[in-house]
GROMACS .gro file of C-alpha atoms in nm:
model
  346
    1MET     CA    1  -1.177  -3.124   0.912
    2THR     CA    2  -1.265  -2.835   1.140
    3PRO     CA    3  -1.163  -2.492   0.971
    4PHE     CA    4  -0.838  -2.305   1.131
    5TYR     CA    5  -1.034  -2.010   1.249
    6ILE     CA    6  -1.260  -2.202   1.485
    7HIS     CA    7  -0.961  -2.343   1.667
    8GLN     CA    8  -0.800  -2.010   1.676
    9PHE     CA    9  -1.082  -1.823   1.832
   10SER     CA   10  -1.239  -2.106   2.066
   11ARG     CA   11  -0.968  -2.054   2.300
   12ARG     CA   12  -1.079  -1.733   2.390
   13THR     CA   13  -1.245  -1.724   2.756
   14LYS     CA   14  -1.416  -1.369   2.738
   15MET     CA   15  -1.752  -1.344   2.592
   16PHE     CA   16  -1.863  -0.989   2.416
   17ARG     CA   17  -2.216  -0.918   2.296
   18TYR     CA   18  -2.221  -0.829   1.911
   19LEU     CA   19  -2.495  -0.718   1.706
   20VAL     CA   20  -2.466  -0.810   1.350
   21THR     CA   21  -2.708  -0.590   1.117
   22GLY     CA   22  -2.846  -0.744   0.809
   23GLY     CA   23  -2.799  -1.094   0.988
   24CYS     CA   24  -2.979  -1.326   0.774
   25GLY     CA   25  -2.797  -1.200   0.476
   26SER     CA   26  -2.501  -1.376   0.319
   27ILE     CA   27  -2.229  -1.192   0.509
   28GLY     CA   28  -2.424  -1.120   0.787
   29SER     CA   29  -2.528  -1.491   0.838
   30ALA     CA   30  -2.189  -1.624   0.816
   31LEU     CA   31  -2.060  -1.363   1.081
   32VAL     CA   32  -2.361  -1.466   1.336
   33LYS     CA   33  -2.233  -1.843   1.305
   34ARG     CA   34  -1.874  -1.754   1.332
   35LEU     CA   35  -1.902  -1.541   1.636
   36LEU     CA   36  -2.154  -1.794   1.815
   37ILE     CA   37  -1.887  -2.085   1.746
   38GLN     CA   38  -1.639  -1.833   1.879
   39GLY     CA   39  -1.854  -1.825   2.222
   40HIS     CA   40  -1.995  -1.458   2.197
   41GLN     CA   41  -2.352  -1.382   2.245
   42VAL     CA   42  -2.472  -1.260   1.935
   43CYS     CA   43  -2.791  -1.033   1.842
   44SER     CA   44  -2.882  -1.111   1.451
   45PHE     CA   45  -3.071  -0.794   1.377
   46ASP     CA   46  -3.290  -0.820   1.033
   47ILE     CA   47  -3.588  -0.676   0.872
   48THR     CA   48  -3.677  -1.012   0.701
   49GLU     CA   49  -3.904  -1.228   0.969
   50ASP     CA   50  -3.902  -1.545   0.745
   51GLY     CA   51  -3.488  -1.534   0.751
   52LEU     CA   52  -3.492  -1.474   1.116
   53PHE     CA   53  -3.759  -1.748   1.169
   54HIS     CA   54  -3.544  -2.017   0.972
   55GLN     CA   55  -3.204  -1.874   1.145
   56ASN     CA   56  -3.358  -1.899   1.482
   57ARG     CA   57  -3.474  -2.276   1.413
   58GLU     CA   58  -3.133  -2.359   1.288
   59LEU     CA   59  -2.929  -2.184   1.584
   60LYS     CA   60  -3.152  -2.142   1.900
   61SER     CA   61  -3.116  -2.509   2.036
   62GLN     CA   62  -2.738  -2.509   1.993
   63TYR     CA   63  -2.662  -2.164   2.142
   64VAL     CA   64  -2.973  -2.122   2.394
   65ASP     CA   65  -2.800  -1.832   2.554
   66LEU     CA   66  -2.618  -1.699   2.302
   67TYR     CA   67  -2.837  -1.623   1.985
   68LYS     CA   68  -3.083  -1.365   1.983
   69PRO     CA   69  -3.298  -1.296   1.684
   70PHE     CA   70  -3.367  -0.942   1.660
   71LEU     CA   71  -3.668  -0.829   1.417
   72GLY     CA   72  -3.621  -0.454   1.333
   73ASP     CA   73  -3.527  -0.211   1.045
   74ILE     CA   74  -3.248   0.011   1.063
   75ARG     CA   75  -3.420   0.271   0.953
   76ASP     CA   76  -3.600   0.280   1.283
   77ARG     CA   77  -3.366   0.489   1.522
   78ASP     CA   78  -3.554   0.400   1.840
   79ARG     CA   79  -3.579   0.006   1.748
   80LEU     CA   80  -3.186   0.019   1.711
   81THR     CA   81  -3.116   0.210   2.014
   82GLN     CA   82  -3.311  -0.047   2.196
   83ALA     CA   83  -3.125  -0.342   2.020
   84LEU     CA   84  -2.794  -0.187   2.095
   85LYS     CA   85  -2.807  -0.185   2.475
   86ASN     CA   86  -2.528  -0.367   2.626
   87VAL     CA   87  -2.367  -0.452   2.287
   88ASP     CA   88  -1.986  -0.431   2.245
   89TYR     CA   89  -1.919  -0.434   1.909
   90VAL     CA   90  -2.143  -0.410   1.553
   91TYR     CA   91  -2.087  -0.556   1.210
   92HIS     CA   92  -2.323  -0.360   0.986
   93CYS     CA   93  -2.422  -0.529   0.680
   94ALA     CA   94  -2.782  -0.448   0.629
   95ALA     CA   95  -2.792  -0.287   0.283
   96LEU     CA   96  -2.995  -0.267  -0.031
   97LYS     CA   97  -2.736  -0.411  -0.265
   98HIS     CA   98  -2.850  -0.482  -0.608
   99VAL     CA   99  -2.762  -0.241  -0.838
  100ALA     CA  100  -3.060  -0.228  -1.104
  101LEU     CA  101  -3.322  -0.217  -0.811
  102CYS     CA  102  -3.132   0.060  -0.636
  103GLU     CA  103  -3.147   0.262  -0.943
  104TYR     CA  104  -3.496   0.212  -1.029
  105ASN     CA  105  -3.585   0.270  -0.610
  106PRO     CA  106  -3.343   0.541  -0.513
  107PHE     CA  107  -3.541   0.678  -0.239
  108GLU     CA  108  -3.537   0.346  -0.057
  109ALA     CA  109  -3.167   0.307  -0.128
  110LEU     CA  110  -3.097   0.640   0.033
  111LYS     CA  111  -3.327   0.549   0.332
  112THR     CA  112  -3.161   0.228   0.427
  113ASN     CA  113  -2.772   0.266   0.295
  114VAL     CA  114  -2.736   0.613   0.420
  115LEU     CA  115  -2.987   0.716   0.669
  116GLY     CA  116  -3.027   0.377   0.826
  117THR     CA  117  -2.615   0.374   0.872
  118GLU     CA  118  -2.652   0.723   1.030
  119ASN     CA  119  -2.924   0.588   1.266
  120LEU     CA  120  -2.696   0.302   1.370
  121VAL     CA  121  -2.404   0.549   1.427
  122GLU     CA  122  -2.619   0.746   1.667
  123ALA     CA  123  -2.727   0.431   1.824
  124CYS     CA  124  -2.387   0.296   1.885
  125ILE     CA  125  -2.264   0.625   2.052
  126ASN     CA  126  -2.571   0.658   2.265
  127ASN     CA  127  -2.536   0.322   2.394
  128GLY     CA  128  -2.146   0.303   2.433
  129VAL     CA  129  -2.065   0.063   2.166
  130LYS     CA  130  -1.682   0.005   2.149
  131LYS     CA  131  -1.640  -0.059   1.798
  132MET     CA  132  -1.829  -0.084   1.453
  133VAL     CA  133  -1.732  -0.244   1.108
  134PHE     CA  134  -1.937  -0.123   0.792
  135ALA     CA  135  -1.949  -0.356   0.531
  136SER     CA  136  -1.900  -0.140   0.191
  137SER     CA  137  -1.836  -0.243  -0.171
  138ASP     CA  138  -1.592  -0.133  -0.450
  139LYS     CA  139  -1.900   0.018  -0.612
  140ALA     CA  140  -1.874   0.321  -0.367
  141VAL     CA  141  -1.531   0.402  -0.580
  142ASN     CA  142  -1.607   0.649  -0.836
  143PRO     CA  143  -1.990   0.548  -0.851
  144THR     CA  144  -2.214   0.559  -1.113
  145GLY     CA  145  -2.536   0.470  -0.980
  146THR     CA  146  -2.741   0.493  -0.698
  147MET     CA  147  -2.606   0.195  -0.489
  148GLY     CA  148  -2.274   0.275  -0.520
  149ALA     CA  149  -2.344   0.652  -0.440
  150THR     CA  150  -2.510   0.540  -0.135
  151LYS     CA  151  -2.234   0.327  -0.025
  152LEU     CA  152  -1.991   0.594  -0.062
  153LEU     CA  153  -2.192   0.822   0.162
  154ALA     CA  154  -2.218   0.567   0.417
  155GLU     CA  155  -1.856   0.541   0.411
  156LYS     CA  156  -1.828   0.905   0.451
  157LEU     CA  157  -2.058   0.900   0.781
  158ILE     CA  158  -1.842   0.618   0.926
  159THR     CA  159  -1.525   0.793   0.888
  160SER     CA  160  -1.692   1.107   1.020
  161ALA     CA  161  -1.839   0.922   1.318
  162ASN     CA  162  -1.475   0.862   1.505
  163ASN     CA  163  -1.471   1.256   1.507
  164TYR     CA  164  -1.834   1.285   1.559
  165ALA     CA  165  -1.836   1.080   1.875
  166GLY     CA  166  -1.626   1.361   2.041
  167SER     CA  167  -1.443   1.227   2.356
  168GLN     CA  168  -1.642   0.926   2.366
  169TYR     CA  169  -1.444   0.563   2.341
  170PHE     CA  170  -1.594   0.470   2.002
  171LYS     CA  171  -1.432   0.344   1.685
  172CYS     CA  172  -1.550   0.265   1.352
  173SER     CA  173  -1.394   0.172   1.016
  174CYS     CA  174  -1.520   0.022   0.685
  175VAL     CA  175  -1.442  -0.279   0.476
  176ARG     CA  176  -1.456  -0.274   0.103
  177PHE     CA  177  -1.544  -0.611  -0.062
  178GLY     CA  178  -1.551  -0.691  -0.412
  179ASN     CA  179  -1.843  -0.923  -0.570
  180VAL     CA  180  -1.859  -1.180  -0.269
  181TRP     CA  181  -1.861  -1.514  -0.433
  182ALA     CA  182  -2.186  -1.732  -0.409
  183SER     CA  183  -2.360  -1.449  -0.213
  184ASN     CA  184  -2.734  -1.421  -0.266
  185GLY     CA  185  -2.823  -1.305  -0.639
  186SER     CA  186  -2.455  -1.317  -0.719
  187VAL     CA  187  -2.343  -1.396  -1.078
  188GLY     CA  188  -2.161  -1.725  -0.952
  189LEU     CA  189  -2.518  -1.846  -0.851
  190ILE     CA  190  -2.693  -1.721  -1.152
  191PHE     CA  191  -2.440  -1.906  -1.383
  192CYS     CA  192  -2.443  -2.205  -1.184
  193GLU     CA  193  -2.819  -2.218  -1.237
  194GLN     CA  194  -2.807  -2.143  -1.601
  195SER     CA  195  -2.549  -2.397  -1.656
  196LYS     CA  196  -2.735  -2.692  -1.486
  197THR     CA  197  -3.066  -2.618  -1.645
  198GLY     CA  198  -2.898  -2.604  -1.991
  199GLN     CA  199  -2.994  -2.238  -2.056
  200PRO     CA  200  -2.773  -1.972  -2.238
  201LEU     CA  201  -2.566  -1.791  -1.979
  202THR     CA  202  -2.646  -1.403  -1.991
  203VAL     CA  203  -2.338  -1.162  -1.980
  204THR     CA  204  -2.389  -0.784  -2.001
  205SER     CA  205  -2.067  -0.701  -2.194
  206ARG     CA  206  -1.760  -0.896  -2.322
  207GLU     CA  207  -1.516  -0.611  -2.167
  208MET     CA  208  -1.696  -0.630  -1.801
  209THR     CA  209  -1.450  -0.729  -1.553
  210ARG     CA  210  -1.489  -0.732  -1.143
  211PHE     CA  211  -1.311  -0.803  -0.827
  212PHE     CA  212  -1.399  -1.106  -0.642
  213ILE     CA  213  -1.360  -1.256  -0.285
  214ASP     CA  214  -1.485  -1.561  -0.130
  215LYS     CA  215  -1.685  -1.573   0.184
  216ASN     CA  216  -1.442  -1.702   0.414
  217SER     CA  217  -1.180  -1.418   0.290
  218ALA     CA  218  -1.446  -1.164   0.347
  219LEU     CA  219  -1.516  -1.284   0.694
  220GLU     CA  220  -1.144  -1.261   0.756
  221LEU     CA  221  -1.140  -0.906   0.632
  222CYS     CA  222  -1.419  -0.821   0.893
  223GLU     CA  223  -1.233  -0.963   1.167
  224PHE     CA  224  -0.915  -0.805   1.064
  225ALA     CA  225  -1.083  -0.458   1.055
  226MET     CA  226  -1.248  -0.511   1.391
  227GLU     CA  227  -0.914  -0.636   1.573
  228ASN     CA  228  -0.709  -0.387   1.403
  229MET     CA  229  -0.869  -0.066   1.345
  230GLU     CA  230  -0.731   0.261   1.501
  231GLY     CA  231  -1.052   0.478   1.368
  232GLY     CA  232  -1.166   0.581   1.011
  233GLU     CA  233  -0.961   0.357   0.793
  234ILE     CA  234  -1.133   0.153   0.500
  235PHE     CA  235  -0.985  -0.193   0.479
  236ILE     CA  236  -0.959  -0.382   0.157
  237CYS     CA  237  -0.865  -0.759   0.068
  238ASP     CA  238  -0.593  -0.814  -0.211
  239MET     CA  239  -0.835  -0.956  -0.442
  240GLY     CA  240  -0.830  -1.108  -0.772
  241ALA     CA  241  -1.039  -0.997  -1.070
  242LEU     CA  242  -1.214  -1.188  -1.365
  243ASN     CA  243  -1.343  -1.108  -1.686
  244ILE     CA  244  -1.720  -1.209  -1.677
  245TYR     CA  245  -1.741  -1.328  -2.029
  246ASP     CA  246  -1.426  -1.547  -1.960
  247LEU     CA  247  -1.610  -1.666  -1.634
  248ALA     CA  248  -1.922  -1.765  -1.857
  249THR     CA  249  -1.728  -1.970  -2.082
  250THR     CA  250  -1.559  -2.152  -1.812
  251PHE     CA  251  -1.898  -2.212  -1.631
  252ASN     CA  252  -2.006  -2.345  -2.001
  253GLU     CA  253  -1.718  -2.579  -2.027
  254TYR     CA  254  -1.717  -2.718  -1.670
  255PHE     CA  255  -2.093  -2.805  -1.738
  256GLU     CA  256  -2.054  -2.886  -2.083
  257ASN     CA  257  -2.333  -2.626  -2.182
  258LYS     CA  258  -2.363  -2.617  -2.540
  259LYS     CA  259  -2.583  -2.295  -2.546
  260PRO     CA  260  -2.407  -1.998  -2.661
  261ILE     CA  261  -2.339  -1.713  -2.421
  262GLN     CA  262  -2.609  -1.436  -2.464
  263LEU     CA  263  -2.525  -1.058  -2.442
  264ILE     CA  264  -2.795  -0.868  -2.281
  265GLY     CA  265  -2.645  -0.502  -2.223
  266MET     CA  266  -2.564  -0.335  -1.949
  267ALA     CA  267  -2.788  -0.261  -1.681
  268PRO     CA  268  -2.856   0.102  -1.578
  269GLY     CA  269  -2.590   0.214  -1.302
  270GLU     CA  270  -2.353  -0.041  -1.378
  271LYS     CA  271  -1.988   0.007  -1.478
  272LEU     CA  272  -1.768  -0.174  -1.716
  273TYR     CA  273  -1.512  -0.212  -1.434
  274GLU     CA  274  -1.460  -0.177  -1.080
  275GLU     CA  275  -1.184  -0.008  -0.860
  276LEU     CA  276  -1.066  -0.054  -0.515
  277PHE     CA  277  -0.966   0.274  -0.474
  278THR     CA  278  -0.951   0.639  -0.626
  279GLU     CA  279  -0.703   0.801  -0.764
  280THR     CA  280  -0.708   1.058  -0.457
  281GLU     CA  281  -0.717   0.788  -0.218
  282ALA     CA  282  -0.428   0.607  -0.368
  283ALA     CA  283  -0.188   0.863  -0.229
  284PHE     CA  284  -0.312   0.764   0.114
  285VAL     CA  285  -0.295   0.389   0.083
  286GLY     CA  286  -0.081   0.165   0.264
  287THR     CA  287  -0.020  -0.209   0.272
  288TYR     CA  288  -0.030  -0.432   0.612
  289LYS     CA  289  -0.002  -0.820   0.564
  290ASN     CA  290  -0.223  -0.888   0.261
  291TYR     CA  291  -0.467  -0.586   0.312
  292TYR     CA  292  -0.452  -0.210   0.153
  293ILE     CA  293  -0.554   0.003   0.416
  294VAL     CA  294  -0.688   0.362   0.307
  295ILE     CA  295  -0.650   0.621   0.569
  296PRO     CA  296  -0.877   0.911   0.454
  297GLU     CA  297  -0.726   1.276   0.383
  298GLY     CA  298  -0.915   1.406   0.654
  299LEU     CA  299  -0.752   1.156   0.908
  300ILE     CA  300  -0.387   1.188   0.744
  301SER     CA  301  -0.258   1.398   1.026
  302ASP     CA  302  -0.473   1.245   1.307
  303THR     CA  303  -0.370   0.956   1.548
  304THR     CA  304  -0.492   0.695   1.297
  305LYS     CA  305  -0.192   0.753   1.066
  306ASP     CA  306   0.054   0.746   1.350
  307ALA     CA  307  -0.070   0.444   1.477
  308TRP     CA  308  -0.050   0.242   1.145
  309GLU     CA  309   0.330   0.397   1.085
  310ARG     CA  310   0.440   0.254   1.413
  311LYS     CA  311   0.365  -0.102   1.279
  312PRO     CA  312   0.660  -0.282   1.145
  313GLU     CA  313   0.477  -0.437   0.861
  314PHE     CA  314   0.261  -0.134   0.759
  315HIS     CA  315   0.409   0.041   0.408
  316TRP     CA  316   0.279   0.340   0.243
  317GLN     CA  317   0.260   0.190  -0.130
  318ASP     CA  318   0.482   0.329  -0.391
  319SER     CA  319   0.222   0.386  -0.672
  320ASN     CA  320  -0.051   0.664  -0.676
  321ASN     CA  321  -0.242   0.445  -0.945
  322PRO     CA  322  -0.576   0.334  -0.860
  323LEU     CA  323  -0.628  -0.033  -0.899
  324LEU     CA  324  -0.883  -0.139  -1.153
  325SER     CA  325  -1.030  -0.488  -1.213
  326ALA     CA  326  -0.987  -0.401  -1.609
  327ASN     CA  327  -0.607  -0.439  -1.548
  328SER     CA  328  -0.558  -0.609  -1.203
  329PRO     CA  329  -0.222  -0.802  -1.197
  330LYS     CA  330  -0.390  -1.057  -0.985
  331GLN     CA  331  -0.641  -1.297  -1.159
  332THR     CA  332  -0.884  -1.532  -0.961
  333ASP     CA  333  -0.901  -1.893  -0.993
  334VAL     CA  334  -1.200  -1.956  -1.190
  335LYS     CA  335  -1.216  -2.323  -1.146
  336HIS     CA  336  -1.166  -2.301  -0.760
  337LEU     CA  337  -1.460  -2.061  -0.736
  338ILE     CA  338  -1.706  -2.299  -0.941
  339ASN     CA  339  -1.588  -2.566  -0.691
  340LEU     CA  340  -1.693  -2.358  -0.409
  341ILE     CA  341  -2.028  -2.376  -0.550
  342THR     CA  342  -2.062  -2.751  -0.682
  343LEU     CA  343  -1.902  -2.874  -0.362
  344ASN     CA  344  -2.117  -2.681  -0.138
  345ALA     CA  345  -1.804  -2.545   0.039
  346ILE     CA  346  -1.913  -2.175   0.025
   0.00000   0.00000   0.00000
């Protein structure tokens, strides 16, 4: 059965040119395919030669004039400037995302996540790009580690870029994901492999909780932000949360794994829980359909705020409390997530 979104967008007759940084990553590659299905021209920009080689083999024959494999590094501003010629829209998914590795290599995390984002903003403005969506993380909220801190600073760059562009017509906004289910290196894939091979499942703490979002919901959030941004907002999906120890227990039951769960302790830079927005941001959070929209304080008297308040379905939230994964009223359906892996429906 063809997914609804393919029917919904395949009717579009106007083709745009997109560039997706991190085009071979979990979200980036899914966006590349989704945009190609919609009939757009897509430049998949990635530093991973092997990833682009395999993606090119998969997509080039079917999308001869639409798919463009661009090898490059977002740390290289000149390469970005060249790659962005005639591009209309950008999804910025390239990042160093693994908490422990970023903690051990903070200089590299800074160069990619912060300076790379700065390079991209400059190149977008210089090339007349219309809009950009930046894929951020809930780890940017009150960060305790390098990865989250670099994502927070990148968010600040994106928000400020709307003013930095001056009179030029350029908008950019952020989307904040929780843990993207079954993305590269994610806990679901680790637990699945450990369960299938009869290994003990490794958990950092009994108290650790996380927000989870499946890949389709993440893609829909990206598209929603691209289509609805006024400039500078942070878009967040109403995600469910899970206790990681409970998740491991369900995996053991599902795969009938008899090995006890092994507690290994928290890695440097990790938090026991995540937050969708800070206590300060909570005063500037509105809801629209099933999304939270943070309008940063610097934009609160700007046209962004006015534009959202004119939308009939937009409402400022009543509570000024941040939403934590530790006490989230919305819980994720664990068995559904496991089925997404085992049935290869991700």
